[in-house]
Amino acid sequence: MVVKNICCLGAGYVGGPTCSVIAWKCPEIKVTVVDLSKERIAQWNSEKLPIYEPGLDDVVKACRGKNLFFSNDIKTAILDADLIFISVNTPTKTFGNGKGRAPDLKYVEGAARMIADIAQSNKIVVEKSTVPVRAAESILNILSANQRPGVSYQILSNPEFLAEGTAIDDLLHADRVLIGGEDSPEGRAAIEELCSVYEHWIPRKNILTTNTWSSELSKLAANAMLAQRISSINSLSAVCESTGADVSEVARAVGLDSRIGSKFLQASIGFGGSCFQKDILNLIYICESLNLLEVAAYWQQVIDMNEYQKSRFTAKVIESLFNTVSGKQVALLGFAFKKNTGDTRESPAIHVAKTLLDEGASINIYDPKVEKSQIIDDLTNPSICEFPEQVKSRVKIFEDAYSATAGTHAIVLCTEWDEFITYDYNRIYKGMMKPAFIFDGRKILNHEELIEIGFHVQTIGKKLSRPRSPRCWSSKPNI
Ligand SMILES: NC(=O)c1ccc[n+]([C@@H]2O[C@H](COP(=O)([O-])OP(=O)(O)OC[C@H]3O[C@@H](n4cnc5c(N)ncnc54)[C@H](O)[C@@H]3O)[C@@H](O)[C@H]2O)c1
């Protein structure tokens, strides 16, 4: 079989960009991305795509309507496909056995059952969602138990390593593509089919083929180890703040060691996003199920350190504001979990906002890409919020940073958007209550310059001195 027709179940942060790049690089392959959500598909077919990713608009515009289609007609897409990607969500369970740890595989199972119900010809089914080790076995069981006569399936694992904010670049220049499959003639043939798709733009030497379980575990391992580096440098940031060392200098010195390398050594308010925490919890759950309790405890520390970092940062904000934020106005710059995305899943900004609201503050929020409705949904989510009306009355969302900061006592920078570096902080300072505080949770601002202007500046992993000559100590902004 030569792959001519691809279907992708799930038009999210992974399915959308991945299949857009496949369509762009493989003009002779028809790629149809389907989703249960009518709204999401309508957005993919509109001028304003449902997700923000640098470069994505151009790729979609180049192929949409030619060999790239977004549709809710799941049945036709499955019937026509030679190869089906399962790119559905695998969130952490919020109920029952494994609550708060195990991944909820109901969407993966739902996708497998749809394929089994609809397919009338042989299919290669590719797990692109991040799943626990041996999930492919469950998918195959579901498909085999419902198989029509004459229809056969090959299941491959092809985890996605893209990072939000750099997804298109990551897909175009992947460090590696990983494909796991069964060690049988049919399994090897299916692996070759998928290899031939990626070989349109990825050199063969960068396509790694393994057994299915190694491929599934490698995805969890990669995310666990990336998050572990962040927690490691964040743990050292606390030592820096207590000793006078500077975590940026430490990270540079450590990262220049070629055995260690410099990436993922940027101390911050903590990691967020839909994957790191979920995938480590998934790994922990697997270890616990295998009675590997020491291994589970080891990885649990990576998450605990992240929670500690978020709480430590927020506690510092409150302590610096004379131990109370009740009745104060605080501006939050950035709400996405990182720059160049509008995704807020597990964003540290949610933790900061919730704590400040619990302590009685009112908050003004500005983020260049996150929709207002998303911010309100996140802050009024029943899992973190008891009194949604109170939140709504004390949260204001702004279209720009200058209005968001005007009249506030403090700025808390939660996301490392480039535009935050370029602002006129003299102007911002004039509009704020005095003393004016900035808490740089991403270490991106010029702290010396801010101190010179008159700000009280706090950041991660470095002690900063107070303003030399505060220009104004009146409690009113001097606009
Ligand atoms: N977001 C990332 O950066 C990233 C990176 C690598 C891997 N992953 C993994 O990829 C998977 C997808 O993540 P995402 O961020 O794209 O999720 P997402 O929530 O953005 O998208 C998933 C989509 O699947 C759809 N869906 C669910 N069941 C369906 C079905 N039966 N048929 C058709 N559509 C269905 C949902 O409506 C949703 O739109 C997850 O397992 C995640 O862990 C995510």
PDB file of C-alpha atoms in Angstrom, residues 235-415:
ATOM      1  CA  SER A 235      15.169  24.374  42.957  1.00  0.00           C
ATOM      2  CA  LEU A 236      18.541  26.098  42.629  1.00  0.00           C
ATOM      3  CA  SER A 237      16.834  29.470  42.144  1.00  0.00           C
ATOM      4  CA  ALA A 238      15.615  29.227  45.751  1.00  0.00           C
ATOM      5  CA  VAL A 239      19.199  28.627  46.913  1.00  0.00           C
ATOM      6  CA  CYS A 240      20.350  31.636  44.863  1.00  0.00           C
ATOM      7  CA  GLU A 241      17.788  33.939  46.457  1.00  0.00           C
ATOM      8  CA  SER A 242      19.002  32.944  49.924  1.00  0.00           C
ATOM      9  CA  THR A 243      22.713  33.167  49.207  1.00  0.00           C
ATOM     10  CA  GLY A 244      23.306  36.009  46.778  1.00  0.00           C
ATOM     11  CA  ALA A 245      24.153  33.723  43.844  1.00  0.00           C
ATOM     12  CA  ASP A 246      22.430  34.567  40.536  1.00  0.00           C
ATOM     13  CA  VAL A 247      20.601  31.659  38.926  1.00  0.00           C
ATOM     14  CA  SER A 248      21.219  32.996  35.377  1.00  0.00           C
ATOM     15  CA  GLU A 249      24.969  32.960  36.025  1.00  0.00           C
ATOM     16  CA  VAL A 250      24.740  29.486  37.544  1.00  0.00           C
ATOM     17  CA  ALA A 251      22.658  28.221  34.572  1.00  0.00           C
ATOM     18  CA  ARG A 252      25.169  29.662  32.114  1.00  0.00           C
ATOM     19  CA  ALA A 253      28.148  28.144  33.907  1.00  0.00           C
ATOM     20  CA  VAL A 254      26.448  24.762  34.231  1.00  0.00           C
ATOM     21  CA  GLY A 255      24.982  24.779  30.704  1.00  0.00           C
ATOM     22  CA  LEU A 256      28.340  25.408  29.039  1.00  0.00           C
ATOM     23  CA  ASP A 257      29.320  21.902  30.103  1.00  0.00           C
ATOM     24  CA  SER A 258      28.715  19.973  26.884  1.00  0.00           C
ATOM     25  CA  ARG A 259      27.556  16.954  28.900  1.00  0.00           C
ATOM     26  CA  ILE A 260      24.720  19.075  30.304  1.00  0.00           C
ATOM     27  CA  GLY A 261      23.903  21.637  27.594  1.00  0.00           C
ATOM     28  CA  SER A 262      22.208  24.998  27.928  1.00  0.00           C
ATOM     29  CA  LYS A 263      18.596  24.306  26.940  1.00  0.00           C
ATOM     30  CA  PHE A 264      15.754  24.172  29.476  1.00  0.00           C
ATOM     31  CA  LEU A 265      17.862  25.794  32.188  1.00  0.00           C
ATOM     32  CA  GLN A 266      15.860  29.024  32.405  1.00  0.00           C
ATOM     33  CA  ALA A 267      14.548  29.452  35.935  1.00  0.00           C
ATOM     34  CA  SER A 268      10.988  30.750  36.074  1.00  0.00           C
ATOM     35  CA  ILE A 269       7.699  30.850  37.880  1.00  0.00           C
ATOM     36  CA  GLY A 270       7.287  27.134  36.947  1.00  0.00           C
ATOM     37  CA  PHE A 271       6.319  25.030  33.970  1.00  0.00           C
ATOM     38  CA  GLY A 272       2.793  24.786  32.607  1.00  0.00           C
ATOM     39  CA  GLY A 273       1.076  23.496  29.489  1.00  0.00           C
ATOM     40  CA  SER A 274      -1.121  20.545  28.796  1.00  0.00           C
ATOM     41  CA  CYS A 275       1.678  17.963  28.678  1.00  0.00           C
ATOM     42  CA  PHE A 276       4.468  18.069  31.258  1.00  0.00           C
ATOM     43  CA  GLN A 277       2.424  17.579  34.417  1.00  0.00           C
ATOM     44  CA  LYS A 278      -0.049  15.194  32.755  1.00  0.00           C
ATOM     45  CA  ASP A 279       2.674  13.027  31.254  1.00  0.00           C
ATOM     46  CA  ILE A 280       4.729  12.829  34.457  1.00  0.00           C
ATOM     47  CA  LEU A 281       1.569  11.897  36.391  1.00  0.00           C
ATOM     48  CA  ASN A 282       0.970   9.241  33.766  1.00  0.00           C
ATOM     49  CA  LEU A 283       4.526   7.919  34.286  1.00  0.00           C
ATOM     50  CA  ILE A 284       4.079   7.962  38.068  1.00  0.00           C
ATOM     51  CA  TYR A 285       0.836   6.034  37.756  1.00  0.00           C
ATOM     52  CA  ILE A 286       2.499   3.400  35.578  1.00  0.00           C
ATOM     53  CA  CYS A 287       5.355   3.061  38.104  1.00  0.00           C
ATOM     54  CA  GLU A 288       2.902   2.719  40.994  1.00  0.00           C
ATOM     55  CA  SER A 289       0.926   0.102  39.075  1.00  0.00           C
ATOM     56  CA  LEU A 290       4.170  -1.806  38.532  1.00  0.00           C
ATOM     57  CA  ASN A 291       4.988  -1.450  42.244  1.00  0.00           C
ATOM     58  CA  LEU A 292       8.077   0.634  41.383  1.00  0.00           C
ATOM     59  CA  LEU A 293       7.374   2.984  44.272  1.00  0.00           C
ATOM     60  CA  GLU A 294      10.848   4.543  44.499  1.00  0.00           C
ATOM     61  CA  VAL A 295      10.715   5.408  40.803  1.00  0.00           C
ATOM     62  CA  ALA A 296       7.246   6.918  41.225  1.00  0.00           C
ATOM     63  CA  ALA A 297       8.446   8.996  44.202  1.00  0.00           C
ATOM     64  CA  TYR A 298      11.450  10.214  42.202  1.00  0.00           C
ATOM     65  CA  TRP A 299       9.287  11.651  39.395  1.00  0.00           C
ATOM     66  CA  GLN A 300       6.696  12.989  41.855  1.00  0.00           C
ATOM     67  CA  GLN A 301       9.403  15.348  43.132  1.00  0.00           C
ATOM     68  CA  VAL A 302       9.544  17.069  39.727  1.00  0.00           C
ATOM     69  CA  ILE A 303       5.890  18.028  40.087  1.00  0.00           C
ATOM     70  CA  ASP A 304       6.221  18.907  43.780  1.00  0.00           C
ATOM     71  CA  MET A 305       9.108  21.247  42.983  1.00  0.00           C
ATOM     72  CA  ASN A 306       6.995  22.952  40.315  1.00  0.00           C
ATOM     73  CA  GLU A 307       4.141  23.501  42.782  1.00  0.00           C
ATOM     74  CA  TYR A 308       6.651  24.829  45.325  1.00  0.00           C
ATOM     75  CA  GLN A 309       8.062  27.287  42.780  1.00  0.00           C
ATOM     76  CA  LYS A 310       4.627  28.676  41.866  1.00  0.00           C
ATOM     77  CA  SER A 311       3.646  29.043  45.532  1.00  0.00           C
ATOM     78  CA  ARG A 312       7.018  30.510  46.502  1.00  0.00           C
ATOM     79  CA  PHE A 313       6.749  33.166  43.791  1.00  0.00           C
ATOM     80  CA  THR A 314       3.185  34.138  44.712  1.00  0.00           C
ATOM     81  CA  ALA A 315       4.066  34.232  48.412  1.00  0.00           C
ATOM     82  CA  LYS A 316       6.918  36.608  47.562  1.00  0.00           C
ATOM     83  CA  VAL A 317       4.501  38.918  45.728  1.00  0.00           C
ATOM     84  CA  ILE A 318       2.192  39.094  48.744  1.00  0.00           C
ATOM     85  CA  GLU A 319       4.999  39.462  51.288  1.00  0.00           C
ATOM     86  CA  SER A 320       6.580  42.297  49.291  1.00  0.00           C
ATOM     87  CA  LEU A 321       3.272  44.125  49.089  1.00  0.00           C
ATOM     88  CA  PHE A 322       3.436  44.597  52.879  1.00  0.00           C
ATOM     89  CA  ASN A 323       1.906  41.167  53.535  1.00  0.00           C
ATOM     90  CA  THR A 324      -1.490  42.060  52.169  1.00  0.00           C
ATOM     91  CA  VAL A 325      -3.023  42.435  48.740  1.00  0.00           C
ATOM     92  CA  SER A 326      -6.544  42.812  50.032  1.00  0.00           C
ATOM     93  CA  GLY A 327      -8.204  45.719  48.199  1.00  0.00           C
ATOM     94  CA  LYS A 328      -5.115  46.249  46.023  1.00  0.00           C
ATOM     95  CA  GLN A 329      -4.989  46.299  42.235  1.00  0.00           C
ATOM     96  CA  VAL A 330      -2.471  43.971  40.634  1.00  0.00           C
ATOM     97  CA  ALA A 331      -1.728  43.781  36.901  1.00  0.00           C
ATOM     98  CA  LEU A 332      -0.956  40.355  35.455  1.00  0.00           C
ATOM     99  CA  LEU A 333       1.044  40.545  32.250  1.00  0.00           C
ATOM    100  CA  GLY A 334       0.657  37.292  30.343  1.00  0.00           C
ATOM    101  CA  PHE A 335      -1.820  34.508  30.923  1.00  0.00           C
ATOM    102  CA  ALA A 336      -0.698  31.866  28.383  1.00  0.00           C
ATOM    103  CA  PHE A 337       1.537  29.128  29.748  1.00  0.00           C
ATOM    104  CA  LYS A 338       4.370  30.329  27.487  1.00  0.00           C
ATOM    105  CA  LYS A 339       4.963  32.887  24.749  1.00  0.00           C
ATOM    106  CA  ASN A 340       3.727  32.480  21.172  1.00  0.00           C
ATOM    107  CA  THR A 341       0.669  30.457  22.116  1.00  0.00           C
ATOM    108  CA  GLY A 342      -2.820  31.269  23.323  1.00  0.00           C
ATOM    109  CA  ASP A 343      -2.958  28.002  25.290  1.00  0.00           C
ATOM    110  CA  THR A 344      -3.595  28.440  29.017  1.00  0.00           C
ATOM    111  CA  ARG A 345      -3.768  24.794  30.104  1.00  0.00           C
ATOM    112  CA  GLU A 346      -1.930  24.433  33.457  1.00  0.00           C
ATOM    113  CA  SER A 347      -0.606  27.972  33.048  1.00  0.00           C
ATOM    114  CA  PRO A 348       1.223  29.211  36.185  1.00  0.00           C
ATOM    115  CA  ALA A 349      -0.690  32.491  35.704  1.00  0.00           C
ATOM    116  CA  ILE A 350      -3.859  30.679  36.811  1.00  0.00           C
ATOM    117  CA  HIS A 351      -2.212  29.753  40.117  1.00  0.00           C
ATOM    118  CA  VAL A 352      -0.951  33.320  40.647  1.00  0.00           C
ATOM    119  CA  ALA A 353      -4.336  34.860  39.789  1.00  0.00           C
ATOM    120  CA  LYS A 354      -6.252  32.454  41.997  1.00  0.00           C
ATOM    121  CA  THR A 355      -3.996  33.060  45.017  1.00  0.00           C
ATOM    122  CA  LEU A 356      -4.160  36.831  44.613  1.00  0.00           C
ATOM    123  CA  LEU A 357      -7.947  36.705  44.272  1.00  0.00           C
ATOM    124  CA  ASP A 358      -8.210  34.467  47.358  1.00  0.00           C
ATOM    125  CA  GLU A 359      -6.160  37.075  49.232  1.00  0.00           C
ATOM    126  CA  GLY A 360      -8.624  39.812  48.255  1.00  0.00           C
ATOM    127  CA  ALA A 361      -6.821  41.526  45.359  1.00  0.00           C
ATOM    128  CA  SER A 362      -8.459  42.822  42.196  1.00  0.00           C
ATOM    129  CA  ILE A 363      -6.566  41.901  39.072  1.00  0.00           C
ATOM    130  CA  ASN A 364      -6.163  43.439  35.646  1.00  0.00           C
ATOM    131  CA  ILE A 365      -5.054  40.946  33.018  1.00  0.00           C
ATOM    132  CA  TYR A 366      -3.458  41.487  29.642  1.00  0.00           C
ATOM    133  CA  ASP A 367      -2.239  38.766  27.285  1.00  0.00           C
ATOM    134  CA  PRO A 368      -1.566  39.357  23.577  1.00  0.00           C
ATOM    135  CA  LYS A 369      -3.184  36.092  22.426  1.00  0.00           C
ATOM    136  CA  VAL A 370      -5.495  34.640  25.066  1.00  0.00           C
ATOM    137  CA  GLU A 371      -9.218  35.283  24.513  1.00  0.00           C
ATOM    138  CA  LYS A 372     -11.126  37.056  27.290  1.00  0.00           C
ATOM    139  CA  SER A 373     -13.636  34.184  27.534  1.00  0.00           C
ATOM    140  CA  GLN A 374     -10.783  31.696  28.056  1.00  0.00           C
ATOM    141  CA  ILE A 375      -9.374  33.694  31.003  1.00  0.00           C
ATOM    142  CA  ILE A 376     -12.792  33.887  32.662  1.00  0.00           C
ATOM    143  CA  ASP A 377     -13.395  30.161  32.059  1.00  0.00           C
ATOM    144  CA  ASP A 378     -10.043  29.288  33.615  1.00  0.00           C
ATOM    145  CA  LEU A 379     -10.570  31.440  36.701  1.00  0.00           C
ATOM    146  CA  THR A 380     -14.171  30.378  37.286  1.00  0.00           C
ATOM    147  CA  ASN A 381     -13.520  26.692  36.695  1.00  0.00           C
ATOM    148  CA  PRO A 382     -15.282  24.828  39.537  1.00  0.00           C
ATOM    149  CA  SER A 383     -12.082  22.874  40.294  1.00  0.00           C
ATOM    150  CA  ILE A 384     -10.425  26.053  41.586  1.00  0.00           C
ATOM    151  CA  CYS A 385     -13.234  28.542  42.164  1.00  0.00           C
ATOM    152  CA  GLU A 386     -16.030  28.555  44.717  1.00  0.00           C
ATOM    153  CA  PHE A 387     -17.469  31.998  43.989  1.00  0.00           C
ATOM    154  CA  PRO A 388     -17.442  32.718  40.241  1.00  0.00           C
ATOM    155  CA  GLU A 389     -19.401  35.971  40.614  1.00  0.00           C
ATOM    156  CA  GLN A 390     -16.772  37.329  42.996  1.00  0.00           C
ATOM    157  CA  VAL A 391     -14.061  36.467  40.496  1.00  0.00           C
ATOM    158  CA  LYS A 392     -15.916  38.162  37.657  1.00  0.00           C
ATOM    159  CA  SER A 393     -16.334  41.357  39.682  1.00  0.00           C
ATOM    160  CA  ARG A 394     -12.639  41.518  40.616  1.00  0.00           C
ATOM    161  CA  VAL A 395     -11.049  40.523  37.302  1.00  0.00           C
ATOM    162  CA  LYS A 396     -10.765  42.969  34.410  1.00  0.00           C
ATOM    163  CA  ILE A 397      -9.286  42.026  31.065  1.00  0.00           C
ATOM    164  CA  PHE A 398      -7.529  44.623  28.940  1.00  0.00           C
ATOM    165  CA  GLU A 399      -6.524  45.063  25.312  1.00  0.00           C
ATOM    166  CA  ASP A 400      -3.107  46.548  26.114  1.00  0.00           C
ATOM    167  CA  ALA A 401      -0.562  46.599  28.910  1.00  0.00           C
ATOM    168  CA  TYR A 402      -0.607  50.370  29.484  1.00  0.00           C
ATOM    169  CA  SER A 403      -4.290  50.410  30.427  1.00  0.00           C
ATOM    170  CA  ALA A 404      -3.935  47.154  32.371  1.00  0.00           C
ATOM    171  CA  THR A 405      -1.188  48.575  34.586  1.00  0.00           C
ATOM    172  CA  ALA A 406      -2.660  52.063  35.129  1.00  0.00           C
ATOM    173  CA  GLY A 407      -3.548  52.686  38.761  1.00  0.00           C
ATOM    174  CA  THR A 408      -2.194  49.319  39.963  1.00  0.00           C
ATOM    175  CA  HIS A 409       0.084  48.682  42.939  1.00  0.00           C
ATOM    176  CA  ALA A 410       2.083  45.949  41.259  1.00  0.00           C
ATOM    177  CA  ILE A 411       2.804  44.182  37.983  1.00  0.00           C
ATOM    178  CA  VAL A 412       3.268  40.430  37.977  1.00  0.00           C
ATOM    179  CA  LEU A 413       4.822  39.164  34.759  1.00  0.00           C
ATOM    180  CA  CYS A 414       3.730  35.583  34.162  1.00  0.00           C
ATOM    181  CA  THR A 415       4.515  34.905  30.472  1.00  0.00           C
TER     182      THR A 415
END
